[in-house]
Amino acid sequence: MQTETHTPETRHVGKMTIRRLSDREAEIRRRFDAPRSLVFEALSKPEHVARWWGPRGTTLTVTEMDFRPGGRWRFVVTKDGGEEYAFRGEYRDIEPPERIVQTFEFEGMPGAISVERLTLTEEDGTTTLAVRTSFDSLEALEGMLASGMEAGAAETYDRLEEHLRTLA
């Protein structure tokens, strides 16, 4: 049996904060100058997701997005040079406009499935997005942290912020 130790470690990447909560959990936080209902809409509709999901220099194709509990999603990110990366998951729970629980799997690492619990809280017209991700093992968490995903996630959320401005 693996023992969990609480090892708080916080890093700031641009406007995003990533915090290691334990040997199997991490949390990303990012604040947006937009109401929660608008942020939820940008997260839940494929026509919006395709405009912001993924780091700069990429385009996103939403090949599947059945936004309901039990529904599946699959996104393909294409870099400017044509290299593709696919991601997929299943929606487990959705409570508009405050929570989305889903699985997340990078197809380049099949079987490494994490569970993401995304919550949105609003205060004075700004929304805080918190994504708590649970991994199967310490190795899976460390692999994610070592993958460079922090920079990509920060750019992705910067793109979401830009997209939200076009919707306001």
Short mmCIF file of C-alpha atoms in Angstrom, two decimals:
data_model
loop_
_atom_site.label_atom_id
_atom_site.label_comp_id
_atom_site.label_asym_id
_atom_site.label_seq_id
_atom_site.Cartn_x
_atom_site.Cartn_y
_atom_site.Cartn_z
CA MET A 1 0.00 0.00 0.00
CA GLN A 2 1.33 3.40 -1.00
CA THR A 3 1.47 6.03 1.73
CA GLU A 4 0.35 9.53 0.86
CA THR A 5 2.29 12.40 2.30
CA HIS A 6 1.06 15.95 2.18
CA THR A 7 3.66 17.89 0.26
CA PRO A 8 2.32 21.36 -0.47
CA GLU A 9 4.26 22.93 -3.29
CA THR A 10 2.94 25.98 -5.14
CA ARG A 11 4.19 27.38 -8.42
CA HIS A 12 3.02 30.41 -10.34
CA VAL A 13 3.03 30.35 -14.13
CA GLY A 14 1.77 33.68 -15.45
CA LYS A 15 -1.67 34.26 -13.93
CA MET A 16 -2.10 30.56 -13.12
CA THR A 17 -1.16 28.82 -9.88
CA ILE A 18 -0.47 25.10 -9.66
CA ARG A 19 -0.27 23.47 -6.27
CA ARG A 20 0.69 19.92 -5.46
CA LEU A 21 -1.74 18.80 -2.76
CA SER A 22 -0.45 15.27 -2.09
CA ASP A 23 1.37 12.40 -3.77
CA ARG A 24 -1.61 11.91 -6.09
CA GLU A 25 -3.35 15.28 -6.38
CA ALA A 26 -2.63 18.69 -7.84
CA GLU A 27 -4.75 21.80 -8.22
CA ILE A 28 -4.66 24.56 -10.82
CA ARG A 29 -6.24 27.94 -10.08
CA ARG A 30 -6.86 30.85 -12.41
CA ARG A 31 -9.01 33.98 -12.06
CA PHE A 32 -10.99 35.46 -14.95
CA ASP A 33 -12.55 38.90 -15.24
CA ALA A 34 -15.89 37.46 -16.36
CA PRO A 35 -19.06 36.16 -14.72
CA ARG A 36 -19.23 32.47 -13.88
CA SER A 37 -22.07 31.79 -16.34
CA LEU A 38 -19.93 33.09 -19.23
CA VAL A 39 -16.89 31.05 -18.17
CA PHE A 40 -19.07 27.93 -17.90
CA GLU A 41 -20.47 28.56 -21.39
CA ALA A 42 -16.94 28.84 -22.81
CA LEU A 43 -16.03 25.54 -21.14
CA SER A 44 -19.15 23.64 -22.18
CA LYS A 45 -19.81 24.46 -25.84
CA PRO A 46 -17.63 23.03 -28.62
CA GLU A 47 -17.77 26.20 -30.72
CA HIS A 48 -16.12 28.06 -27.82
CA VAL A 49 -13.68 25.33 -26.75
CA ALA A 50 -12.28 25.15 -30.30
CA ARG A 51 -11.29 28.82 -30.06
CA TRP A 52 -9.16 28.64 -26.88
CA TRP A 53 -8.19 25.06 -25.85
CA GLY A 54 -4.48 24.35 -26.27
CA PRO A 55 -1.30 26.42 -26.21
CA ARG A 56 -0.48 29.21 -28.65
CA GLY A 57 0.62 28.07 -32.08
CA THR A 58 -1.93 25.25 -32.11
CA THR A 59 -5.41 24.71 -33.44
CA LEU A 60 -8.02 22.47 -31.88
CA THR A 61 -10.44 20.11 -33.57
CA VAL A 62 -13.29 18.97 -31.36
CA THR A 63 -13.97 15.49 -32.74
CA GLU A 64 -16.47 14.62 -29.99
CA MET A 65 -18.11 16.62 -27.20
CA ASP A 66 -21.25 15.08 -25.74
CA PHE A 67 -21.55 17.44 -22.77
CA ARG A 68 -23.65 15.44 -20.31
CA PRO A 69 -22.89 12.98 -17.52
CA GLY A 70 -21.74 9.78 -19.27
CA GLY A 71 -20.95 11.69 -22.47
CA ARG A 72 -17.53 11.50 -24.05
CA TRP A 73 -15.17 14.12 -25.39
CA ARG A 74 -12.14 13.99 -27.70
CA PHE A 75 -9.95 16.89 -28.79
CA VAL A 76 -7.08 16.89 -31.30
CA VAL A 77 -4.48 19.64 -30.96
CA THR A 78 -2.47 20.38 -34.11
CA LYS A 79 0.80 22.32 -33.94
CA ASP A 80 1.75 24.75 -36.73
CA GLY A 81 4.10 22.09 -38.16
CA GLY A 82 1.27 19.56 -38.44
CA GLU A 83 2.13 17.39 -35.41
CA GLU A 84 -1.03 16.16 -33.66
CA TYR A 85 -1.82 15.29 -30.04
CA ALA A 86 -5.17 13.80 -29.02
CA PHE A 87 -6.90 13.90 -25.64
CA ARG A 88 -10.11 12.25 -24.51
CA GLY A 89 -12.32 11.61 -21.53
CA GLU A 90 -15.79 11.13 -20.17
CA TYR A 91 -17.99 13.60 -18.32
CA ARG A 92 -18.93 12.13 -14.95
CA ASP A 93 -20.88 14.97 -13.32
CA ILE A 94 -22.02 18.41 -14.47
CA GLU A 95 -23.70 21.07 -12.33
CA PRO A 96 -24.15 24.28 -14.37
CA PRO A 97 -22.62 26.78 -13.85
CA GLU A 98 -20.40 25.61 -11.02
CA ARG A 99 -18.91 22.14 -11.53
CA ILE A 100 -17.64 19.72 -14.17
CA VAL A 101 -16.13 16.36 -13.23
CA GLN A 102 -14.44 14.46 -16.06
CA THR A 103 -11.73 11.98 -16.85
CA PHE A 104 -8.67 13.08 -18.83
CA GLU A 105 -6.36 10.90 -20.93
CA PHE A 106 -3.58 11.88 -23.32
CA GLU A 107 -3.79 9.31 -26.11
CA GLY A 108 0.01 9.29 -26.34
CA MET A 109 0.05 7.69 -22.86
CA PRO A 110 -2.89 5.26 -23.02
CA GLY A 111 -4.21 4.08 -19.69
CA ALA A 112 -2.87 7.07 -17.72
CA ILE A 113 -6.30 8.41 -16.83
CA SER A 114 -6.79 11.17 -14.29
CA VAL A 115 -10.00 12.58 -12.81
CA GLU A 116 -10.50 16.35 -12.97
CA ARG A 117 -12.91 18.18 -10.67
CA LEU A 118 -13.39 21.69 -12.05
CA THR A 119 -15.23 24.26 -9.94
CA LEU A 120 -16.12 27.85 -10.72
CA THR A 121 -16.76 30.42 -7.99
CA GLU A 122 -17.79 34.00 -8.63
CA GLU A 123 -17.14 37.07 -6.54
CA ASP A 124 -17.80 40.66 -7.62
CA GLY A 125 -18.05 39.70 -11.31
CA THR A 126 -14.79 37.73 -11.41
CA THR A 127 -14.63 33.96 -11.58
CA THR A 128 -12.06 31.67 -10.04
CA LEU A 129 -11.55 28.39 -11.85
CA ALA A 130 -10.08 25.59 -9.72
CA VAL A 131 -9.21 22.22 -11.27
CA ARG A 132 -8.29 19.51 -8.78
CA THR A 133 -6.77 16.52 -10.57
CA SER A 134 -6.42 13.06 -9.02
CA PHE A 135 -3.89 10.60 -10.43
CA ASP A 136 -3.58 6.84 -10.02
CA SER A 137 -0.05 7.07 -8.65
CA LEU A 138 2.78 9.32 -7.57
CA GLU A 139 4.55 8.45 -10.84
CA ALA A 140 1.57 9.65 -12.89
CA LEU A 141 1.45 12.96 -10.99
CA GLU A 142 5.20 13.50 -11.34
CA GLY A 143 5.04 12.59 -15.03
CA MET A 144 2.37 15.23 -15.59
CA LEU A 145 4.34 17.86 -13.67
CA ALA A 146 7.53 17.01 -15.62
CA SER A 147 5.77 17.04 -19.02
CA GLY A 148 5.79 20.80 -19.47
CA MET A 149 2.01 20.92 -19.13
CA GLU A 150 2.23 23.93 -16.82
CA ALA A 151 3.29 26.30 -19.61
CA GLY A 152 0.70 24.82 -21.97
CA ALA A 153 -2.06 25.11 -19.37
CA ALA A 154 -1.10 28.72 -18.59
CA GLU A 155 -1.22 29.62 -22.30
CA THR A 156 -4.52 27.77 -22.68
CA TYR A 157 -6.09 29.77 -19.85
CA ASP A 158 -4.64 33.01 -21.28
CA ARG A 159 -6.39 32.12 -24.55
CA LEU A 160 -9.61 31.43 -22.62
CA GLU A 161 -9.33 34.88 -21.02
CA GLU A 162 -8.91 36.46 -24.48
CA HIS A 163 -11.91 34.51 -25.80
CA LEU A 164 -14.04 35.58 -22.84
CA ARG A 165 -13.34 39.23 -23.72
CA THR A 166 -14.81 38.64 -27.19
CA LEU A 167 -17.99 37.23 -25.59
CA ALA A 168 -18.51 40.00 -23.01
#
